[in-house]
Coordinates of C-alpha atoms in Angstrom, one line a residue:
Chain D
D1 CA 0.8 16.5 -12.6
T2 CA 1.2 12.9 -11.3
A3 CA 2.3 13.0 -7.6
V4 CA 4.2 9.7 -7.5
S5 CA 5.3 8.3 -10.8
Q6 CA 7.1 5.0 -11.6
T7 CA 8.7 3.7 -14.7
P8 CA 8.3 1.4 -16.4
K9 CA 4.7 0.3 -15.8
Y10 CA 5.4 -3.2 -17.1
L11 CA 8.7 -5.1 -17.1
V12 CA 9.1 -8.5 -18.6
T13 CA 12.5 -10.1 -18.4
Q14 CA 14.4 -13.4 -18.2
M15 CA 15.7 -15.0 -15.1
G16 CA 19.2 -13.9 -14.2
N17 CA 18.9 -10.4 -15.7
D18 CA 19.5 -7.2 -13.8
K19 CA 16.8 -4.5 -14.0
S20 CA 15.9 -1.2 -12.4
I21 CA 12.6 0.5 -11.6
K22 CA 12.5 4.3 -11.1
C23 CA 10.3 6.4 -8.9
E24 CA 9.9 10.1 -8.6
Q25 CA 7.6 12.2 -6.4
N26 CA 6.8 15.9 -6.8
L27 CA 5.1 16.3 -3.5
G28 CA 8.1 17.6 -1.6
H29 CA 8.0 14.7 0.8
D30 CA 11.0 13.6 2.9
T31 CA 10.3 9.9 3.0
M32 CA 10.0 7.4 0.2
Y33 CA 9.2 3.7 0.2
W34 CA 9.3 0.5 -1.9
Y35 CA 6.6 -2.1 -1.4
K36 CA 6.1 -5.5 -3.0
Q37 CA 2.6 -6.8 -3.8
D38 CA 2.4 -10.5 -4.5
S39 CA -0.2 -12.4 -6.5
K40 CA -2.5 -12.7 -3.4
K41 CA -2.5 -8.9 -3.2
F42 CA -0.5 -8.9 0.0
L43 CA 1.4 -5.6 0.3
K44 CA 4.7 -5.6 2.2
I45 CA 7.2 -2.9 2.8
M46 CA 10.8 -3.5 1.5
F47 CA 12.7 -0.3 2.0
S48 CA 12.2 3.3 3.2
Y49 CA 14.5 6.3 2.8
N50 CA 14.2 9.6 4.7
N51 CA 16.1 12.5 3.2
K52 CA 18.2 10.1 1.2
E53 CA 19.1 8.0 4.1
L54 CA 18.0 4.3 4.5
I55 CA 15.7 4.0 7.6
I56 CA 13.8 0.8 6.9
N57 CA 15.3 -2.3 5.4
E58 CA 13.1 -5.3 5.8
T59 CA 14.3 -8.8 5.2
V60 CA 15.0 -8.5 1.5
P61 CA 17.6 -10.4 -0.5
N62 CA 20.6 -8.3 -1.1
R63 CA 20.0 -8.7 -4.8
F64 CA 17.6 -5.7 -4.2
S65 CA 19.4 -2.4 -3.8
P66 CA 17.6 0.9 -3.5
K67 CA 19.3 4.1 -4.4
S68 CA 18.1 7.6 -3.6
P69 CA 20.0 10.3 -5.6
D70 CA 17.9 13.0 -4.0
K71 CA 14.8 13.5 -1.9
A72 CA 12.5 13.3 -4.9
H73 CA 13.8 10.0 -6.3
L74 CA 14.1 6.4 -5.1
N75 CA 15.1 3.8 -7.6
L76 CA 15.2 0.1 -7.1
H77 CA 17.8 -2.1 -8.8
I78 CA 17.4 -5.9 -8.8
N79 CA 20.3 -8.2 -9.7
S80 CA 20.0 -11.8 -10.9
L81 CA 16.3 -11.8 -11.2
E82 CA 14.4 -14.9 -10.0
L83 CA 11.0 -16.3 -10.8
G84 CA 9.8 -15.4 -7.3
D85 CA 10.6 -11.7 -7.9
S86 CA 7.5 -11.6 -10.1
A87 CA 5.1 -9.1 -8.4
V88 CA 3.9 -5.6 -8.6
Y89 CA 6.3 -3.1 -7.0
F90 CA 4.9 0.1 -5.6
C91 CA 6.7 3.2 -4.7
A92 CA 5.2 5.6 -2.1
S93 CA 6.1 8.8 -0.4
S94 CA 5.0 10.6 2.8
L95 CA 5.5 13.7 4.8
Q96 CA 4.1 12.2 8.0
N97 CA 2.0 9.1 8.4
E98 CA -0.2 9.2 5.2
Q99 CA 1.6 7.5 2.3
F100 CA 0.9 8.3 -1.3
F101 CA 1.4 5.5 -3.7
G102 CA 2.6 5.4 -7.3
P103 CA 0.7 3.4 -10.0
G104 CA 3.0 0.3 -9.7
T105 CA 5.4 -1.6 -11.9
R106 CA 4.4 -5.1 -12.8
L107 CA 7.5 -7.2 -13.0
T108 CA 7.3 -10.6 -14.7
V109 CA 10.3 -12.9 -14.7
L110 CA 10.3 -15.7 -17.2
Chain E
G1 CA -3.4 -12.3 -13.3
E2 CA -6.4 -10.7 -11.6
S3 CA -8.2 -14.0 -11.0
V4 CA -5.9 -14.8 -8.0
G5 CA -7.4 -11.8 -6.3
L6 CA -10.5 -14.0 -5.8
H7 CA -8.7 -15.7 -2.9
L8 CA -9.3 -12.5 -1.0
P9 CA -12.2 -12.3 1.3
T10 CA -15.0 -10.8 -0.7
L11 CA -17.9 -8.6 0.4
S12 CA -20.8 -8.3 -2.1
V13 CA -23.3 -5.6 -1.6
Q14 CA -26.2 -4.1 -3.5
E15 CA -25.7 -0.6 -4.9
G16 CA -27.2 1.9 -2.5
D17 CA -26.7 -0.3 0.6
N18 CA -24.2 0.4 3.3
S19 CA -20.9 -1.6 3.4
I20 CA -18.9 -2.6 6.4
I21 CA -15.4 -3.9 5.9
N22 CA -13.6 -5.3 9.0
C23 CA -10.0 -5.6 9.9
A24 CA -8.1 -7.1 12.9
Y25 CA -4.8 -5.4 13.6
S26 CA -1.8 -7.0 15.2
N27 CA 0.0 -4.6 17.4
S28 CA -1.6 -3.1 20.5
A29 CA 1.1 -0.3 20.5
S30 CA 0.0 0.9 17.1
D31 CA -1.2 4.5 17.3
Y32 CA -2.1 5.3 13.7
F33 CA -4.4 3.4 11.4
I34 CA -5.3 4.0 7.8
W35 CA -7.7 2.6 5.1
Y36 CA -6.6 2.4 1.5
K37 CA -8.7 1.6 -1.6
Q38 CA -7.0 -0.2 -4.5
E39 CA -8.7 -0.3 -7.9
S40 CA -7.7 -2.8 -10.5
G41 CA -4.3 -1.9 -12.1
K42 CA -3.7 1.1 -9.8
G43 CA -1.9 1.9 -6.6
P44 CA -3.5 2.1 -3.2
Q45 CA -5.3 5.3 -2.6
F46 CA -5.9 7.0 0.8
I47 CA -9.5 6.9 2.1
I48 CA -9.4 7.8 5.8
D49 CA -7.2 7.6 8.8
I50 CA -7.6 7.6 12.6
R51 CA -5.3 8.0 15.6
S52 CA -5.5 5.8 18.6
N53 CA -6.9 8.6 20.8
M54 CA -10.1 8.5 18.8
D55 CA -12.7 5.7 18.3
K56 CA -14.5 7.2 15.4
R57 CA -13.8 9.4 12.5
Q58 CA -16.1 10.4 9.6
G59 CA -15.3 11.5 6.1
Q60 CA -17.4 11.9 3.0
R61 CA -19.6 8.7 2.9
V62 CA -17.0 6.8 4.9
T63 CA -16.6 6.3 8.7
V64 CA -13.8 4.5 10.4
L65 CA -14.3 2.9 13.8
L66 CA -11.5 1.8 16.1
N67 CA -11.9 -0.6 19.0
K68 CA -8.6 -0.8 20.8
T69 CA -9.9 -3.3 23.3
V70 CA -10.2 -6.0 20.7
K71 CA -7.8 -4.5 18.2
H72 CA -10.4 -4.1 15.6
L73 CA -10.9 -1.5 12.8
S74 CA -13.8 -1.1 10.5
L75 CA -14.6 0.9 7.5
Q76 CA -18.2 1.8 6.8
I77 CA -19.2 3.1 3.4
A78 CA -22.7 4.7 3.1
A79 CA -24.8 4.3 0.0
T80 CA -22.3 2.1 -1.8
Q81 CA -21.8 2.9 -5.5
P82 CA -20.3 0.9 -8.4
G83 CA -17.2 3.1 -8.2
D84 CA -16.6 1.7 -4.7
S85 CA -15.8 -1.7 -6.1
A86 CA -12.1 -2.3 -5.2
V87 CA -9.8 -4.0 -2.8
Y88 CA -9.7 -2.3 0.6
F89 CA -6.7 -2.5 2.9
C90 CA -6.3 -1.5 6.5
A91 CA -2.8 -0.6 7.8
E92 CA -1.3 0.2 11.2
N93 CA 2.0 1.9 11.9
G94 CA 3.3 -0.6 14.4
A95 CA 5.2 0.4 17.5
D96 CA 8.8 0.5 16.2
S97 CA 8.6 3.1 13.5
S98 CA 6.3 5.9 12.7
Y99 CA 7.4 5.6 9.0
K100 CA 6.4 2.0 8.6
L101 CA 2.9 0.8 7.6
I102 CA 1.9 -2.8 8.2
F103 CA -0.9 -3.8 5.8
G104 CA -3.7 -6.2 6.4
S105 CA -4.5 -8.8 3.8
G106 CA -7.3 -6.9 2.0
T107 CA -11.0 -7.3 1.3
R108 CA -12.5 -7.2 -2.1
L109 CA -15.7 -5.2 -2.3
L110 CA -18.1 -6.0 -5.2
V111 CA -21.0 -3.7 -5.8
R112 CA -24.0 -5.3 -7.6
P113 CA -26.0 -2.9 -9.7

């Protein structure tokens, strides 16, 4: 009965690899987000989709590509992973202002 | 690992005391503010929100105060419990998008038994 779920929870990979993180919400929300939380706990928005359309795209390297196959899913694909991509990535969804967060995916790039 | 979280401002309180966590927000045009609690290894969890047409809102054991004059937000937790130990974030919606939340840097609350 998890509202916002992400897979995998942990992801360890080598520099240069390509990886994806998946997110699903069963709340019927129209808007979904990806956030990055760095080692200092700073939480910053990366992307937002509303009804499968991109509405927010912060200054993120184009190695990061979000994809929303439907309203309930927002996946994040990362190409050519770099050491600086190591962080915890959170998916969130909202109907209006309040955003509901997933449990996070801890990405470690070696 | 978790040890780098110690760079966060930390508030240490005795169990049973009241806690006050402060936040300065950046955009005077923001009209929505929200407090989140993040426990270790988990995602942020909603605590309470407030709109700019209010200066105080109360929930269960929590109160949010908004001072628009000095762009200041505070979260008061009554009778703090060990389960309240977490990192607390304030966030504002900014002026350019009602979908976007801009998060503050966070405060770690430690509750001493």
